Amino acid sequence: ISFNAIDSALSSLKNCQSYINSGMDVATQVALDLVESFNDEEDVNNMEKVMLEYATMDRELNHYIKAFEETINQVKREKPENLPDLENLAQEKFLEMESENSDSDFQRNEKYMYFKDQLKEMKKQYHANDTIEQIDEDIAVTRSQMNFICPITQMTMKRPVRNKVCGHSYEEDAILEMIQTQKQKKKKVRCPKMGCSHVDVKGSDLVPDEALKRVIDSQNKQ
């Protein structure tokens, strides 16, 4: 049996995934732009709906690819004399996977969860400062600037990354260097933020803190 045509089709499907990923990146940036420019809440909510549609498409595509791969592997393993209807077999597997869909699936979609996290941070940075400023402008400035300081370098961050586990942010180069140094000593890295109990910071847990970077850049321009 020649599976070249099927492999080629699967490869095309995987290319579609990269387009979905790019779309999710763009939607994230647009949503953050909307919060930063104090746009209508409804516009921001619409971007969240767009992200949900992308995440749903991504899940469906993953199921489709998985269903076809499992079908092909099954046929290769069993080597039947008469080739079964691969499309029907794959469709059955696909529908079975789709029947088990639930909203919690989206928590495994990294780009969707990153979007939710950064949007929450962005709203917190901008809207929290609004509330405080009405009380005391000096406190607002001091409090927000404290969030800009890297706990390792004690300087304002230029490229902040956020720890998905404990939620603290650090200067990217500084935390990566710390992880590398401790790795050579075969030791774990404790979160350098004072009072944090997280004792195993990993490079894979770090994501760019786009929301914080935007707030810092905006303050620097002022």
Tab-separated table of C-alpha atoms in Angstrom:
chain	number	residue	atom	x	y	z
A	1	ILE	CA	0.000	0.000	0.000
A	2	SER	CA	1.313	3.463	-0.890
A	3	PHE	CA	0.552	5.951	1.844
A	4	ASN	CA	2.358	8.842	0.149
A	5	ALA	CA	-0.845	10.664	-0.841
A	6	ILE	CA	-2.204	10.360	2.699
A	7	ASP	CA	1.095	11.553	4.231
A	8	SER	CA	1.008	14.528	1.876
A	9	ALA	CA	-2.582	15.360	2.917
A	10	LEU	CA	-1.632	15.114	6.612
A	11	SER	CA	1.315	17.403	5.986
A	12	SER	CA	-1.057	19.990	4.443
A	13	LEU	CA	-3.329	19.744	7.484
A	14	LYS	CA	-0.359	20.389	9.767
A	15	ASN	CA	0.427	23.504	7.702
A	16	CYS	CA	-3.127	24.698	8.445
A	17	GLN	CA	-2.238	24.454	12.128
A	18	SER	CA	0.581	26.942	11.673
A	19	TYR	CA	-1.910	29.380	10.085
A	20	ILE	CA	-4.227	28.957	13.077
A	21	ASN	CA	-1.280	29.610	15.441
A	22	SER	CA	-0.374	32.792	13.528
A	23	GLY	CA	-4.005	33.930	13.673
A	24	MET	CA	-4.041	33.401	17.439
A	25	ASP	CA	-0.844	35.448	17.823
A	26	VAL	CA	-2.365	38.318	15.825
A	27	ALA	CA	-5.661	38.167	17.777
A	28	THR	CA	-3.703	38.341	21.067
A	29	GLN	CA	-1.804	41.449	19.933
A	30	VAL	CA	-5.017	43.125	18.708
A	31	ALA	CA	-6.797	42.440	22.029
A	32	LEU	CA	-3.883	43.923	23.994
A	33	ASP	CA	-3.874	46.946	21.651
A	34	LEU	CA	-7.588	47.445	22.363
A	35	VAL	CA	-7.082	47.395	26.144
A	36	GLU	CA	-4.043	49.677	25.866
A	37	SER	CA	-5.975	52.252	23.828
A	38	PHE	CA	-8.976	52.006	26.227
A	39	ASN	CA	-11.342	50.688	23.570
A	40	ASP	CA	-14.851	49.510	24.212
A	41	GLU	CA	-15.069	46.365	26.370
A	42	GLU	CA	-17.291	44.796	23.694
A	43	ASP	CA	-14.449	44.989	21.142
A	44	VAL	CA	-12.146	43.165	23.563
A	45	ASN	CA	-14.838	40.517	24.191
A	46	ASN	CA	-15.183	40.036	20.441
A	47	MET	CA	-11.461	39.240	20.217
A	48	GLU	CA	-11.968	36.664	22.958
A	49	LYS	CA	-14.702	35.053	20.825
A	50	VAL	CA	-12.289	35.013	17.868
A	51	MET	CA	-9.676	33.259	20.027
A	52	LEU	CA	-12.265	30.701	21.135
A	53	GLU	CA	-13.132	29.998	17.481
A	54	TYR	CA	-9.441	29.523	16.676
A	55	ALA	CA	-9.002	27.180	19.664
A	56	THR	CA	-12.061	25.172	18.527
A	57	MET	CA	-10.648	24.904	14.986
A	58	ASP	CA	-7.303	23.822	16.399
A	59	ARG	CA	-8.925	21.091	18.510
A	60	GLU	CA	-10.937	19.835	15.509
A	61	LEU	CA	-7.846	19.782	13.304
A	62	ASN	CA	-5.858	17.923	15.971
A	63	HIS	CA	-8.601	15.284	16.199
A	64	TYR	CA	-8.738	14.915	12.437
A	65	ILE	CA	-4.972	14.454	12.151
A	66	LYS	CA	-4.908	12.035	15.076
A	67	ALA	CA	-7.822	10.000	13.663
A	68	PHE	CA	-6.065	9.596	10.305
A	69	GLU	CA	-2.698	8.768	11.874
A	70	GLU	CA	-4.266	6.123	14.136
A	71	THR	CA	-6.163	4.620	11.178
A	72	ILE	CA	-3.012	4.402	9.030
A	73	ASN	CA	-1.000	2.847	11.873
A	74	GLN	CA	-3.761	0.318	12.521
A	75	VAL	CA	-3.806	-0.740	8.843
A	76	LYS	CA	-0.005	-0.950	8.712
A	77	ARG	CA	-0.037	-3.107	11.852
A	78	GLU	CA	-2.830	-5.457	10.794
A	79	LYS	CA	-1.870	-5.656	7.071
A	80	PRO	CA	-5.331	-6.797	5.893
A	81	GLU	CA	-5.641	-8.565	2.510
A	82	ASN	CA	-8.324	-6.132	1.376
A	83	LEU	CA	-7.723	-2.498	2.151
A	84	PRO	CA	-10.625	-1.132	4.249
A	85	ASP	CA	-12.293	2.223	3.554
A	86	LEU	CA	-9.701	4.427	5.264
A	87	GLU	CA	-11.846	7.545	5.086
A	88	ASN	CA	-14.778	5.847	6.849
A	89	LEU	CA	-12.527	4.363	9.515
A	90	ALA	CA	-10.854	7.726	10.160
A	91	GLN	CA	-14.223	9.501	10.205
A	92	GLU	CA	-15.496	7.099	12.883
A	93	LYS	CA	-12.432	7.734	15.062
A	94	PHE	CA	-12.757	11.490	14.482
A	95	LEU	CA	-16.443	11.550	15.526
A	96	GLU	CA	-15.630	9.481	18.596
A	97	MET	CA	-12.991	12.029	19.672
A	98	GLU	CA	-15.303	14.963	18.921
A	99	SER	CA	-18.083	13.400	21.034
A	100	GLU	CA	-15.821	13.704	24.082
A	101	ASN	CA	-15.205	17.439	23.597
A	102	SER	CA	-15.543	19.685	26.630
A	103	ASP	CA	-14.719	23.294	27.492
A	104	SER	CA	-11.846	22.118	29.683
A	105	ASP	CA	-10.007	21.070	26.475
A	106	PHE	CA	-9.185	24.728	25.885
A	107	GLN	CA	-7.098	24.777	29.063
A	108	ARG	CA	-4.627	22.579	27.198
A	109	ASN	CA	-4.365	25.078	24.341
A	110	GLU	CA	-1.256	27.090	25.243
A	111	LYS	CA	-1.984	30.017	22.954
A	112	TYR	CA	-5.550	30.381	24.223
A	113	MET	CA	-4.412	30.214	27.861
A	114	TYR	CA	-1.606	32.706	27.146
A	115	PHE	CA	-4.201	35.059	25.612
A	116	LYS	CA	-6.439	34.792	28.702
A	117	ASP	CA	-3.511	35.331	31.068
A	118	GLN	CA	-2.070	38.347	29.232
A	119	LEU	CA	-5.481	39.942	28.758
A	120	LYS	CA	-6.176	39.632	32.489
A	121	GLU	CA	-2.764	41.162	33.305
A	122	MET	CA	-3.266	43.981	30.813
A	123	LYS	CA	-6.660	44.883	32.267
A	124	LYS	CA	-5.213	44.716	35.768
A	125	GLN	CA	-2.288	47.009	34.889
A	126	TYR	CA	-4.430	49.628	33.158
A	127	HIS	CA	-7.666	49.544	35.113
A	128	ALA	CA	-6.086	49.084	38.551
A	129	ASN	CA	-3.991	52.193	37.998
A	130	ASP	CA	-7.140	54.151	37.075
A	131	THR	CA	-8.739	53.294	40.397
A	132	ILE	CA	-5.650	54.083	42.457
A	133	GLU	CA	-4.974	57.352	40.638
A	134	GLN	CA	-8.311	58.688	41.778
A	135	ILE	CA	-7.096	58.190	45.355
A	136	ASP	CA	-3.441	59.200	45.134
A	137	GLU	CA	-1.392	59.627	41.981
A	138	ASP	CA	1.955	59.207	43.789
A	139	ILE	CA	0.939	55.841	45.240
A	140	ALA	CA	-0.223	54.686	41.786
A	141	VAL	CA	3.096	55.570	40.146
A	142	THR	CA	5.168	54.000	42.927
A	143	ARG	CA	3.110	50.824	43.011
A	144	SER	CA	3.186	50.307	39.249
A	145	GLN	CA	6.927	51.062	39.038
A	146	MET	CA	7.616	48.428	41.702
A	147	ASN	CA	6.085	45.868	39.305
A	148	PHE	CA	8.561	46.970	36.621
A	149	ILE	CA	11.647	46.031	38.664
A	150	CYS	CA	13.241	42.638	38.036
A	151	PRO	CA	13.753	40.786	41.361
A	152	ILE	CA	17.139	39.547	40.073
A	153	THR	CA	18.740	42.632	38.493
A	154	GLN	CA	16.799	45.194	40.590
A	155	MET	CA	16.458	47.222	37.392
A	156	THR	CA	13.462	48.086	35.207
A	157	MET	CA	12.734	45.143	32.928
A	158	LYS	CA	13.194	45.452	29.178
A	159	ARG	CA	12.082	41.971	28.148
A	160	PRO	CA	9.946	40.593	30.989
A	161	VAL	CA	8.954	36.931	31.040
A	162	ARG	CA	6.216	35.573	33.270
A	163	ASN	CA	6.354	32.345	35.241
A	164	LYS	CA	3.179	30.372	34.424
A	165	VAL	CA	3.418	28.509	37.748
A	166	CYS	CA	3.659	31.335	40.309
A	167	GLY	CA	2.788	34.338	38.115
A	168	HIS	CA	5.949	36.385	38.841
A	169	SER	CA	7.914	38.197	36.132
A	170	TYR	CA	11.663	38.581	35.620
A	171	GLU	CA	14.103	39.981	33.062
A	172	GLU	CA	14.432	37.218	30.449
A	173	ASP	CA	18.248	37.091	30.228
A	174	ALA	CA	18.671	37.240	34.012
A	175	ILE	CA	16.343	34.336	34.847
A	176	LEU	CA	17.652	32.164	31.988
A	177	GLU	CA	21.233	32.744	33.148
A	178	MET	CA	20.215	31.835	36.713
A	179	ILE	CA	18.535	28.612	35.493
A	180	GLN	CA	21.605	27.689	33.418
A	181	THR	CA	24.046	28.352	36.299
A	182	GLN	CA	22.020	26.260	38.760
A	183	LYS	CA	21.579	23.510	36.170
A	184	GLN	CA	25.360	23.142	35.919
A	185	LYS	CA	25.451	22.720	39.703
A	186	LYS	CA	22.538	20.244	39.403
A	187	LYS	CA	20.394	22.502	41.591
A	188	LYS	CA	16.851	23.809	41.249
A	189	VAL	CA	16.047	27.523	40.967
A	190	ARG	CA	13.852	29.103	43.609
A	191	CYS	CA	11.646	31.971	42.381
A	192	PRO	CA	13.690	35.124	43.145
A	193	LYS	CA	10.579	37.153	44.014
A	194	MET	CA	10.643	37.775	47.760
A	195	GLY	CA	8.105	35.701	49.660
A	196	CYS	CA	7.391	33.298	46.774
A	197	SER	CA	7.350	29.622	47.780
A	198	HIS	CA	7.888	28.241	44.254
A	199	VAL	CA	11.171	26.302	44.352
A	200	ASP	CA	11.590	24.892	40.840
A	201	VAL	CA	11.607	27.564	38.128
A	202	LYS	CA	12.000	25.970	34.676
A	203	GLY	CA	12.697	27.627	31.326
A	204	SER	CA	9.667	25.817	29.873
A	205	ASP	CA	7.404	27.600	32.397
A	206	LEU	CA	8.397	31.066	31.156
A	207	VAL	CA	6.334	33.006	28.612
A	208	PRO	CA	6.869	36.561	27.295
A	209	ASP	CA	4.964	39.037	29.493
A	210	GLU	CA	3.655	41.170	26.648
A	211	ALA	CA	1.179	43.015	28.884
A	212	LEU	CA	3.853	44.131	31.350
A	213	LYS	CA	6.263	45.080	28.552
A	214	ARG	CA	3.637	47.352	27.000
A	215	VAL	CA	2.982	49.116	30.316
A	216	ILE	CA	6.732	49.612	30.931
A	217	ASP	CA	7.280	50.924	27.372
A	218	SER	CA	4.352	53.281	27.742
A	219	GLN	CA	5.723	54.640	31.069
A	220	ASN	CA	9.181	55.072	29.523
A	221	LYS	CA	7.729	57.162	26.687
A	222	GLN	CA	6.160	59.502	29.241
